[in-house]
Amino acid sequence: MCARMAGRTAAGPRGPYGPWLCLLVALALDVVRVDCGQAPLDPVYLPAALELLDAPEHFRVQQVGHYPPANSSLSSRSETFLLLQPWPRAQPLLRASYPPFATQQVVPPRVTEPHQRPVPWDVRAVSVEAAVTPAEPHARVLFHLKGQDWPPGSGSLPCARLHATHPAGTAHQACRFQPSLGACVVELELPSHWFSQASTTRAELAYTLEPAAEGPGGCGSGEENDPGEQALPVGGVELRPADPPQYQEVPLDEAVTLRVPDMPVRPGQLFSATLLLRHNFTASLLTLRIKVKKGLHVTAARPAQPTLWTAKLDRFKGSKHHTTLITCHRAGLTEPDSSSPLELSEFLWVDFVVENSTGGGVAVTRPVTWQLEYPGQAPEAEKDKMVWEILVSERDIRALIPLAKAEELVNTAPLTGVPQHVPVRLVTVDGGGALVEVTEHVGCESANTQVLQVSEACDAVFVAGKESRGARGVRVDFWWRRLRASLRLTVWAPLLPLRIELTDTTLEQVRGWRVPGPAEGPAEPAAEASDEAERRARGCHLQYQRAGVRFLAPFAAHPLDGGRRLTHLLGPDWLLDVSHLVAPHARVLDSRVASLEGGRVLVGREPGVTSIEVRSPLSDSILGEQALAVTDDKVSVLELRVQPVMGISLTLSRGTAHPGEVTATCWAQSALPAPKQEVALSLWLSFSDHTVAPAELYDRRDLGLSVSAEEPGAILPAEEQGAQLGVVVSGAGAEGLPLHVALHPPEPCRRGRHRVPLASGTAWLGLPPASTPAPALPSSPAWSPPATEATMGGEQQVAGSVGGNIGVRGKFERAEEEARKEETEAREEEEEEEEEMVPAPQHVTELELGMYALLGIFCVAIFIFLVNGVVFVLRYQRKEPPDSATDPTSPQPHNWVWLGTDQEELSRQLDRQSPGPPKGEGSCPCESGGGGEAPTLGPGPPGGTTSSSSTLARKEAGGRRKRVEFVTFAPAPPAQPPEEPVGAPAVQSILVAGEEDIRWVCEDMGLKDPEELRNYMERIRGSS
C-alpha cells in the first residue's frame, strides 16, 4: 500500500499551491511509511519478580499508556519505584528473582539537587535565629535525620558541618547526630568584624555531611575542607548592629499601659517592667498593687521623672503570695508639652528578681497580678485586674522546634480504611546547643483539617480517610508556654475513581485446551479402574483465557488558596500502583461469570457480562469499576514465545522527577550453557485474538509442557518451579542448542496415546548458527521432535531418549508420518469435543432485556403498518370507476399534458393530416388568409361523440414560445369504420393559432416553398 501511495504522488500537482501540496503529501507519506514499517510492539516482558527490601513505604509507578515500558522485551523487564520514607539506618535493597536465579543491589542514595552528588542521609536543617547581634553573635542550626528512631549507642551516625559565608570571610563548625532523636545543633560564633555599625549585612549558611571521626565531639576539624558545590543550602542570617528589645505592651486602663519583657528569664536574673502614662493624665495620686507568688520578688520602684513623681514601696508577705503596694504622688506641675495628648511616656520602673531554684530545672511560669487604684474609686472597679505570666527557666531556651519523621505523606487511608500517622516530637534548643524533648503542657492545631489532622497529645499528625483534599505546605501549629512553632507537610490525596487495567477485557475459550473440572459423584470402585481415564477425560471442560489485573490511581495536591490547579505527584501522566492496598476490597460483581484470584489474576468461568469493582472500606461508595465480558467464542494458541533464562542481571538508576524515584531493569542471561547448567524457560502464550499472556497467569496443573532437543541425552528435567519450566542441559556445541517447547492439555484431559500440541516454540541456548538457520518446525502443528524430552503437566516429570540412532533426516521423515496420523486423530477428537460440549447457561442481563423489548416494539409497528396497507388496498378496490363512457367496461380516459414549441406541434399536426392535392398551385398552407378559420388538420372520428379537448397557446411578439396542450383520450365507440383499428383511441387536438403564428413557425424553419415543407414532413414520417 505504501508503494502504491508513493507512485501516485510521482506526478506532482501544478499551480501556485503545487509545491505546498507536494510538501504536505510527502510528509503524510513519511508518516505512512513509518506506520507500514513498524508493527505495534506486543506488551511482553520478562516475568521476573522485582521487590524492594528494607524500604518502609514505597509504590510501583508507571506512566499512562506505557506499561510495560518501551525498553521491555522477552528477555528484559523495567520497573519504576517511588520511595517515600527515607532510610537513614540502612539503605534498602532491590531484589530481582526468576527461580532458581536471583540477584540484588543496594539502592543508590537520593539526590536532593540535580548538580549535587548523592547523599545516603535525608537531613532536615532548621535555622533557629533569623538575626544575630554583637551582643549574641551565635548562629544556631538544628540538623535532624528523618525516618526513624535511633537506639542508644548507634555508632554509624554522621556529622553535620555548618559553613557560614560572608564578604568578610568564612566560618565552620560541626556537630554529630545523637541518638535517640537523631539530631544535633551547631552553634557557630560569627566574628565581630562581620558586624557593621551602620547597616545590616547578611551571611549565607550551608552544610555538608561527613563521617564521624575520632576527636572532640566525634567530628574532624574540617578546616582544610572546601564545601564548594557539594554544600546543601540552609538559608541566610542577618547581622544587625543592635538587637531591638523584645517586649509586649498591655493596657491596664485607658491612661496607663504596662510594658513587660517578652522572653524567658533565668534564675537570679534581674529584669524590669515599665509603666507608661498618657500625656492627658491629670490624677495626682496613683496606687499600684502587685501580687506575686513565692520565687519572685519586687526589689524597687523608680520614677522615670523624679522631679514630677515620687514612689513609696510597701511589702506584705503571705502564706502563698507576696503583695507589694506602690503609691505614687505628683510632686510638681507638668510642663506644657506640644506633643499629642494620646502619646505615651515612661512613668515608673519596677524591678523584679527571680530566685535561684525553679524545681528540678523544669521551666515554670510565675504569674504576676497588676491592679490600679485611685482615690474615691468605685468598689466594682477594683475587680479589674491584669495577670502577667513570666516564664522562668534555668536553661536559656532559644526556640521550640517540631521534628517529624517525614515531611511528605501519601494519603492511602480512603483506599484501605487504615489511618496513617507521622510521629512528631517537640524539642527546645538551648543557648549552648542542647536539645530537650517537651512532652507536657503542649498545644497544637491543624490549619486545615480537610487535609491533615493532629492528635490530642500533639505527638503525631495523621489522616483517617475522611479527608477530601491534599495540599503542599499545610501548616500545623504547636505551642509550649510562651514559645510557638509551625510544621509544614505535603499531603498527596488520590484522585478517584481508580483506574482498573486488564490485560484483556474479553475472555474467550481456548480451542482444544481442556482442563479437569471438579469431581462429581461417588468414587469409582476398584473393578472399574480401566475406565478411570475415560471418566476423567469426560469430566474436562474448555479452558477460558485469563487476564492480569492492576489497580492504579493518580495522586495530587490541591492549592491552599482554593484554586483548581492541581500539583501531581511525579507529574500529571504518572500513576501509582495501589494493587497491594485495594486488592482485598476488589471483587467481581457476578462471581458465576468470572473470579479474581489473589487480587491480581482474572479467571473466566462462564459466558456473561460483569464488572470488577472496588468498594470503599469506610463507606458503601464505589472507588473504581471496570467492565469485562466472558464469551464462548473460540480462540487458538498460535505460538509459544520462549525465552531461556540462565541468570539474572540488574541495574538501578535514579530519576529526576522525585528524590525517591528509582528505576530497576533486569535482563535474562542466555549465553552458551556450561555442562550441567540449569536453564529456566519463560513462556508467553500468543492467542489468535492478538493478545498475549505469560504462563504465570495460568494454574500450574493446567499446563502440560514438554521440552525436547534433537541431541539424545542433551537435557534432563529440573526441579519444578511454579508455572515455569526448568531443564538441566548436559552441554551444547559451539553453535548453541535448540530447544523445542510444546504446550499440551493436562494429562487427565488428553484423549488417545498421542495428542496434538496446542502450540509450540523454539528457544536457542547460546547463539544460533550464522550460516544455516535454526531447524524450523514443519507446517503441521502436530509435529513433535522425537528426541530427548522433558514433560511437565501437573504430575511427576519424566525424561527419556527416543530415536537416538536415527539421523536427522530420518527423524523428520518419521515425524511427518506421525504428524499425519496425529492430525487425523486430532480432527476426530475435536469433532467429539464439539459434540460433548454442553452450552453454558445464559443469564439474561438488563441490557439484553431492554434490547428484546425494543425489538418487540419494532415488530409490532411493522405488523400494524402491514395491516394498514392491506386495509387500504381492499378499501380502494371496492370503489366503482367514474361513469365517463357509455361502456362501463371500457378503459378510463386519461388526460395528458404536452410541453413543446409551435414548431413541434405543427410537425405533429401535419404528420396526422391525410395526403391530398394542394388547394392552390404555388400556395403554402402556412400563408392562408388571415381572416378565415384555421383549417382542420385532422378529421374527427365519424359517428362518435366529440370529446372535450382544448389547446391553449400564447405568443409574444419577437420570440419563440412554448405550448402547453391538454389532450384527452376518449374511449372509442363500439362501431368503428373499417379503416380504423378496433379499440384505438380517437385523438382530437385543436390548435389555436393565428396566421402570424403559422407564418412565424414556417419562417423559423426556413421552409417557404410548399414542396420543401411536404418533403420535410415525409422525412419525419420515415424516421419515425
mmCIF file of N, CA and C in Angstrom, residues 874-929:
data_model
loop_
_atom_site.group_PDB
_atom_site.id
_atom_site.type_symbol
_atom_site.label_atom_id
_atom_site.label_comp_id
_atom_site.label_asym_id
_atom_site.label_seq_id
_atom_site.Cartn_x
_atom_site.Cartn_y
_atom_site.Cartn_z
ATOM 1 N N LEU A 874 -57.742 -3.008 0.094
ATOM 2 C CA LEU A 874 -59.097 -3.550 -0.017
ATOM 3 C C LEU A 874 -60.143 -2.451 -0.124
ATOM 4 N N ARG A 875 -59.943 -1.348 0.554
ATOM 5 C CA ARG A 875 -60.923 -0.262 0.519
ATOM 6 C C ARG A 875 -61.004 0.356 -0.871
ATOM 7 N N TYR A 876 -59.892 0.590 -1.526
ATOM 8 C CA TYR A 876 -59.911 1.251 -2.824
ATOM 9 C C TYR A 876 -60.269 0.296 -3.950
ATOM 10 N N GLN A 877 -60.144 -1.009 -3.738
ATOM 11 C CA GLN A 877 -60.597 -1.944 -4.773
ATOM 12 C C GLN A 877 -62.119 -2.002 -4.863
ATOM 13 N N ARG A 878 -62.827 -1.726 -3.752
ATOM 14 C CA ARG A 878 -64.282 -1.769 -3.756
ATOM 15 C C ARG A 878 -64.891 -0.549 -4.433
ATOM 16 N N LYS A 879 -64.185 0.508 -4.685
ATOM 17 C CA LYS A 879 -64.725 1.729 -5.275
ATOM 18 C C LYS A 879 -65.029 1.523 -6.756
ATOM 19 N N GLU A 880 -66.196 2.088 -7.292
ATOM 20 C CA GLU A 880 -66.579 2.000 -8.695
ATOM 21 C C GLU A 880 -65.867 3.073 -9.494
ATOM 22 N N PRO A 881 -65.444 2.754 -10.765
ATOM 23 C CA PRO A 881 -64.804 3.789 -11.589
ATOM 24 C C PRO A 881 -65.827 4.834 -12.012
ATOM 25 N N PRO A 882 -65.408 6.034 -12.343
ATOM 26 C CA PRO A 882 -66.341 7.112 -12.729
ATOM 27 C C PRO A 882 -67.010 6.793 -14.074
ATOM 28 N N ASP A 883 -68.302 7.197 -14.206
ATOM 29 C CA ASP A 883 -69.099 6.940 -15.423
ATOM 30 C C ASP A 883 -68.766 7.982 -16.459
ATOM 31 N N SER A 884 -67.708 7.763 -17.222
ATOM 32 C CA SER A 884 -67.264 8.708 -18.248
ATOM 33 C C SER A 884 -67.435 8.167 -19.643
ATOM 34 N N ALA A 885 -68.009 6.966 -19.818
ATOM 35 C CA ALA A 885 -68.193 6.393 -21.163
ATOM 36 C C ALA A 885 -69.484 5.592 -21.170
ATOM 37 N N THR A 886 -69.937 5.286 -22.362
ATOM 38 C CA THR A 886 -71.173 4.508 -22.495
ATOM 39 C C THR A 886 -70.965 3.083 -22.043
ATOM 40 N N ASP A 887 -69.792 2.567 -22.277
ATOM 41 C CA ASP A 887 -69.496 1.191 -21.863
ATOM 42 C C ASP A 887 -68.763 1.225 -20.521
ATOM 43 N N PRO A 888 -69.366 0.666 -19.463
ATOM 44 C CA PRO A 888 -68.680 0.719 -18.140
ATOM 45 C C PRO A 888 -67.415 -0.085 -18.096
ATOM 46 N N THR A 889 -67.307 -1.055 -19.022
ATOM 47 C CA THR A 889 -66.091 -1.865 -19.010
ATOM 48 C C THR A 889 -64.966 -1.264 -19.816
ATOM 49 N N SER A 890 -65.236 -0.167 -20.498
ATOM 50 C CA SER A 890 -64.187 0.460 -21.314
ATOM 51 C C SER A 890 -63.164 1.126 -20.427
ATOM 52 N N PRO A 891 -61.920 1.258 -20.890
ATOM 53 C CA PRO A 891 -60.876 1.921 -20.057
ATOM 54 C C PRO A 891 -61.179 3.371 -19.814
ATOM 55 N N GLN A 892 -60.735 3.848 -18.725
ATOM 56 C CA GLN A 892 -60.996 5.222 -18.318
ATOM 57 C C GLN A 892 -60.157 6.178 -19.154
ATOM 58 N N PRO A 893 -60.694 7.335 -19.432
ATOM 59 C CA PRO A 893 -59.911 8.333 -20.185
ATOM 60 C C PRO A 893 -58.776 8.865 -19.308
ATOM 61 N N HIS A 894 -57.755 9.256 -20.008
ATOM 62 C CA HIS A 894 -56.582 9.828 -19.331
ATOM 63 C C HIS A 894 -56.299 11.195 -19.908
ATOM 64 N N ASN A 895 -55.954 12.086 -19.100
ATOM 65 C CA ASN A 895 -55.579 13.430 -19.505
ATOM 66 C C ASN A 895 -54.077 13.527 -19.583
ATOM 67 N N TRP A 896 -53.587 14.042 -20.661
ATOM 68 C CA TRP A 896 -52.157 14.175 -20.913
ATOM 69 C C TRP A 896 -51.816 15.649 -21.097
ATOM 70 N N VAL A 897 -50.690 16.006 -20.589
ATOM 71 C CA VAL A 897 -50.205 17.389 -20.728
ATOM 72 C C VAL A 897 -48.954 17.341 -21.579
ATOM 73 N N TRP A 898 -48.937 18.091 -22.662
ATOM 74 C CA TRP A 898 -47.793 18.113 -23.565
ATOM 75 C C TRP A 898 -47.134 19.460 -23.515
ATOM 76 N N LEU A 899 -45.793 19.475 -23.346
ATOM 77 C CA LEU A 899 -44.997 20.708 -23.336
ATOM 78 C C LEU A 899 -44.134 20.699 -24.585
ATOM 79 N N GLY A 900 -44.207 21.717 -25.353
ATOM 80 C CA GLY A 900 -43.423 21.774 -26.590
ATOM 81 C C GLY A 900 -43.550 23.118 -27.264
ATOM 82 N N THR A 901 -42.893 23.272 -28.464
ATOM 83 C CA THR A 901 -42.910 24.520 -29.225
ATOM 84 C C THR A 901 -43.969 24.431 -30.337
ATOM 85 N N ASP A 902 -44.227 25.549 -30.889
ATOM 86 C CA ASP A 902 -45.184 25.596 -32.014
ATOM 87 C C ASP A 902 -44.692 24.780 -33.177
ATOM 88 N N GLN A 903 -43.362 24.778 -33.357
ATOM 89 C CA GLN A 903 -42.817 24.005 -34.469
ATOM 90 C C GLN A 903 -43.079 22.533 -34.300
ATOM 91 N N GLU A 904 -42.896 22.028 -33.083
ATOM 92 C CA GLU A 904 -43.160 20.621 -32.838
ATOM 93 C C GLU A 904 -44.635 20.298 -32.989
ATOM 94 N N GLU A 905 -45.519 21.226 -32.557
ATOM 95 C CA GLU A 905 -46.959 20.987 -32.698
ATOM 96 C C GLU A 905 -47.354 20.947 -34.164
ATOM 97 N N LEU A 906 -46.783 21.863 -34.925
ATOM 98 C CA LEU A 906 -47.129 21.893 -36.349
ATOM 99 C C LEU A 906 -46.660 20.630 -37.031
ATOM 100 N N SER A 907 -45.470 20.170 -36.695
ATOM 101 C CA SER A 907 -44.982 18.931 -37.305
ATOM 102 C C SER A 907 -45.888 17.775 -36.948
ATOM 103 N N ARG A 908 -46.373 17.717 -35.702
ATOM 104 C CA ARG A 908 -47.240 16.620 -35.294
ATOM 105 C C ARG A 908 -48.587 16.688 -36.012
ATOM 106 N N GLN A 909 -49.151 17.909 -36.196
ATOM 107 C CA GLN A 909 -50.446 18.017 -36.858
ATOM 108 C C GLN A 909 -50.332 17.694 -38.336
ATOM 109 N N LEU A 910 -49.226 18.154 -38.957
ATOM 110 C CA LEU A 910 -49.069 17.857 -40.384
ATOM 111 C C LEU A 910 -48.841 16.383 -40.596
ATOM 112 N N ASP A 911 -48.185 15.737 -39.611
ATOM 113 C CA ASP A 911 -47.962 14.309 -39.742
ATOM 114 C C ASP A 911 -49.278 13.540 -39.706
ATOM 115 N N ARG A 912 -50.256 14.054 -38.950
ATOM 116 C CA ARG A 912 -51.555 13.381 -38.881
ATOM 117 C C ARG A 912 -52.481 13.717 -40.066
ATOM 118 N N GLN A 913 -52.194 14.768 -40.808
ATOM 119 C CA GLN A 913 -53.098 15.185 -41.898
ATOM 120 C C GLN A 913 -53.038 14.178 -43.045
ATOM 121 N N SER A 914 -54.148 13.823 -43.575
ATOM 122 C CA SER A 914 -54.216 12.877 -44.696
ATOM 123 C C SER A 914 -53.658 13.496 -45.953
ATOM 124 N N PRO A 915 -52.964 12.756 -46.813
ATOM 125 C CA PRO A 915 -52.365 13.344 -48.029
ATOM 126 C C PRO A 915 -53.443 13.711 -49.067
ATOM 127 N N GLY A 916 -53.238 14.798 -49.771
ATOM 128 C CA GLY A 916 -54.192 15.278 -50.815
ATOM 129 C C GLY A 916 -53.587 16.371 -51.645
ATOM 130 N N PRO A 917 -54.199 16.706 -52.734
ATOM 131 C CA PRO A 917 -53.654 17.775 -53.592
ATOM 132 C C PRO A 917 -53.720 19.100 -52.900
ATOM 133 N N PRO A 918 -52.830 19.958 -53.147
ATOM 134 C CA PRO A 918 -52.845 21.283 -52.528
ATOM 135 C C PRO A 918 -54.023 22.101 -53.013
ATOM 136 N N LYS A 919 -54.400 23.062 -52.169
ATOM 137 C CA LYS A 919 -55.538 23.901 -52.505
ATOM 138 C C LYS A 919 -55.251 24.761 -53.702
ATOM 139 N N GLY A 920 -54.117 25.219 -53.827
ATOM 140 C CA GLY A 920 -53.801 26.083 -54.960
ATOM 141 C C GLY A 920 -52.386 25.900 -55.386
ATOM 142 N N GLU A 921 -52.093 26.118 -56.630
ATOM 143 C CA GLU A 921 -50.760 25.953 -57.135
ATOM 144 C C GLU A 921 -49.885 27.051 -56.585
ATOM 145 N N GLY A 922 -48.783 26.619 -56.053
ATOM 146 C CA GLY A 922 -47.821 27.583 -55.501
ATOM 147 C C GLY A 922 -48.235 28.209 -54.218
ATOM 148 N N SER A 923 -49.276 27.724 -53.643
ATOM 149 C CA SER A 923 -49.722 28.275 -52.359
ATOM 150 C C SER A 923 -49.147 27.461 -51.210
ATOM 151 N N CYS A 924 -48.809 28.107 -50.146
ATOM 152 C CA CYS A 924 -48.267 27.448 -48.908
ATOM 153 C C CYS A 924 -49.368 27.388 -47.886
ATOM 154 N N PRO A 925 -49.538 26.241 -47.287
ATOM 155 C CA PRO A 925 -50.574 26.168 -46.263
ATOM 156 C C PRO A 925 -50.326 27.138 -45.138
ATOM 157 N N CYS A 926 -49.068 27.513 -44.937
ATOM 158 C CA CYS A 926 -48.799 28.470 -43.860
ATOM 159 C C CYS A 926 -49.260 29.862 -44.205
ATOM 160 N N GLU A 927 -49.548 30.176 -45.429
ATOM 161 C CA GLU A 927 -49.874 31.534 -45.853
ATOM 162 C C GLU A 927 -51.336 31.637 -46.251
ATOM 163 N N SER A 928 -52.181 31.007 -45.588
ATOM 164 C CA SER A 928 -53.620 31.108 -45.842
ATOM 165 C C SER A 928 -54.123 32.445 -45.380
ATOM 166 N N GLY A 929 -55.326 32.738 -45.802
ATOM 167 C CA GLY A 929 -55.890 34.045 -45.477
ATOM 168 C C GLY A 929 -56.000 34.253 -44.014
#
